[in-house]
Short mmCIF file of C-alpha atoms in Angstrom, two decimals:
data_model
loop_
_atom_site.label_atom_id
_atom_site.label_comp_id
_atom_site.label_asym_id
_atom_site.label_seq_id
_atom_site.Cartn_x
_atom_site.Cartn_y
_atom_site.Cartn_z
CA UNK A 25 97.61 162.97 30.59
CA UNK A 26 99.04 159.89 28.56
CA UNK A 27 96.41 158.22 25.83
CA UNK A 28 95.23 155.58 27.79
CA UNK A 29 94.58 158.10 31.26
CA UNK A 30 92.22 159.91 28.96
CA UNK A 31 91.06 157.00 27.90
CA UNK A 32 89.97 155.30 30.90
CA UNK A 33 88.49 159.02 32.75
CA UNK A 34 86.77 158.46 29.51
CA UNK A 35 84.95 155.39 30.38
CA UNK A 36 84.76 155.94 34.24
CA UNK A 37 82.75 158.98 32.96
CA UNK A 38 80.17 158.15 30.47
CA UNK A 39 80.00 154.44 33.05
CA UNK A 40 79.28 157.05 36.30
CA UNK A 41 76.38 159.55 32.94
CA UNK A 42 75.06 155.86 32.68
CA UNK A 43 74.04 154.66 36.79
CA UNK A 44 72.72 158.82 37.68
CA UNK A 45 70.32 158.69 34.62
CA UNK A 46 69.22 154.64 36.13
CA UNK A 47 70.03 154.56 39.87
CA UNK A 48 71.08 158.16 41.43
CA UNK A 49 71.17 156.89 44.55
CA UNK A 50 74.22 154.49 44.09
CA UNK A 51 75.48 157.57 42.01
CA UNK A 52 75.76 159.47 45.07
CA UNK A 53 76.88 157.25 46.88
CA UNK A 54 79.62 156.55 44.93
CA UNK A 55 79.95 160.83 44.44
CA UNK A 56 80.76 160.73 48.19
CA UNK A 57 82.91 158.18 48.53
CA UNK A 58 85.42 159.13 45.61
CA UNK A 59 85.32 162.30 46.86
CA UNK A 60 86.47 161.07 50.49
CA UNK A 61 88.91 159.19 48.53
CA UNK A 62 90.69 161.91 47.12
CA UNK A 63 90.39 163.83 50.34
CA UNK A 64 92.05 162.03 51.95
CA UNK A 65 95.04 160.85 48.61
CA UNK A 66 95.52 163.71 49.27
CA UNK A 67 96.01 164.67 52.75
CA UNK A 68 99.10 161.65 52.77
CA UNK A 69 101.99 162.58 53.31
CA UNK A 70 101.39 166.50 54.89
CA UNK A 71 102.49 167.14 58.72
CA UNK A 72 99.43 166.91 60.80
CA UNK A 73 99.18 170.95 61.36
CA UNK A 74 99.01 172.22 64.99
CA UNK A 75 96.53 173.18 67.23
CA UNK A 76 95.84 177.23 67.77
CA UNK A 77 97.09 178.82 70.93
CA UNK A 78 94.47 179.22 72.98
CA UNK A 79 94.06 182.99 74.35
CA UNK A 80 93.95 184.80 77.22
#
């Protein structure tokens, strides 16, 4: 990770910590959005899976 990216991550973490302390509801809302965006970003480029074949 380059130096600028590391500083950006550190700054974001400090801001999130401040939000967590002063407004826990907003913190958990943001945390949920970040989680969803990371999952969406991770799934981009993946091929959809085939549904399992039925038994019987």
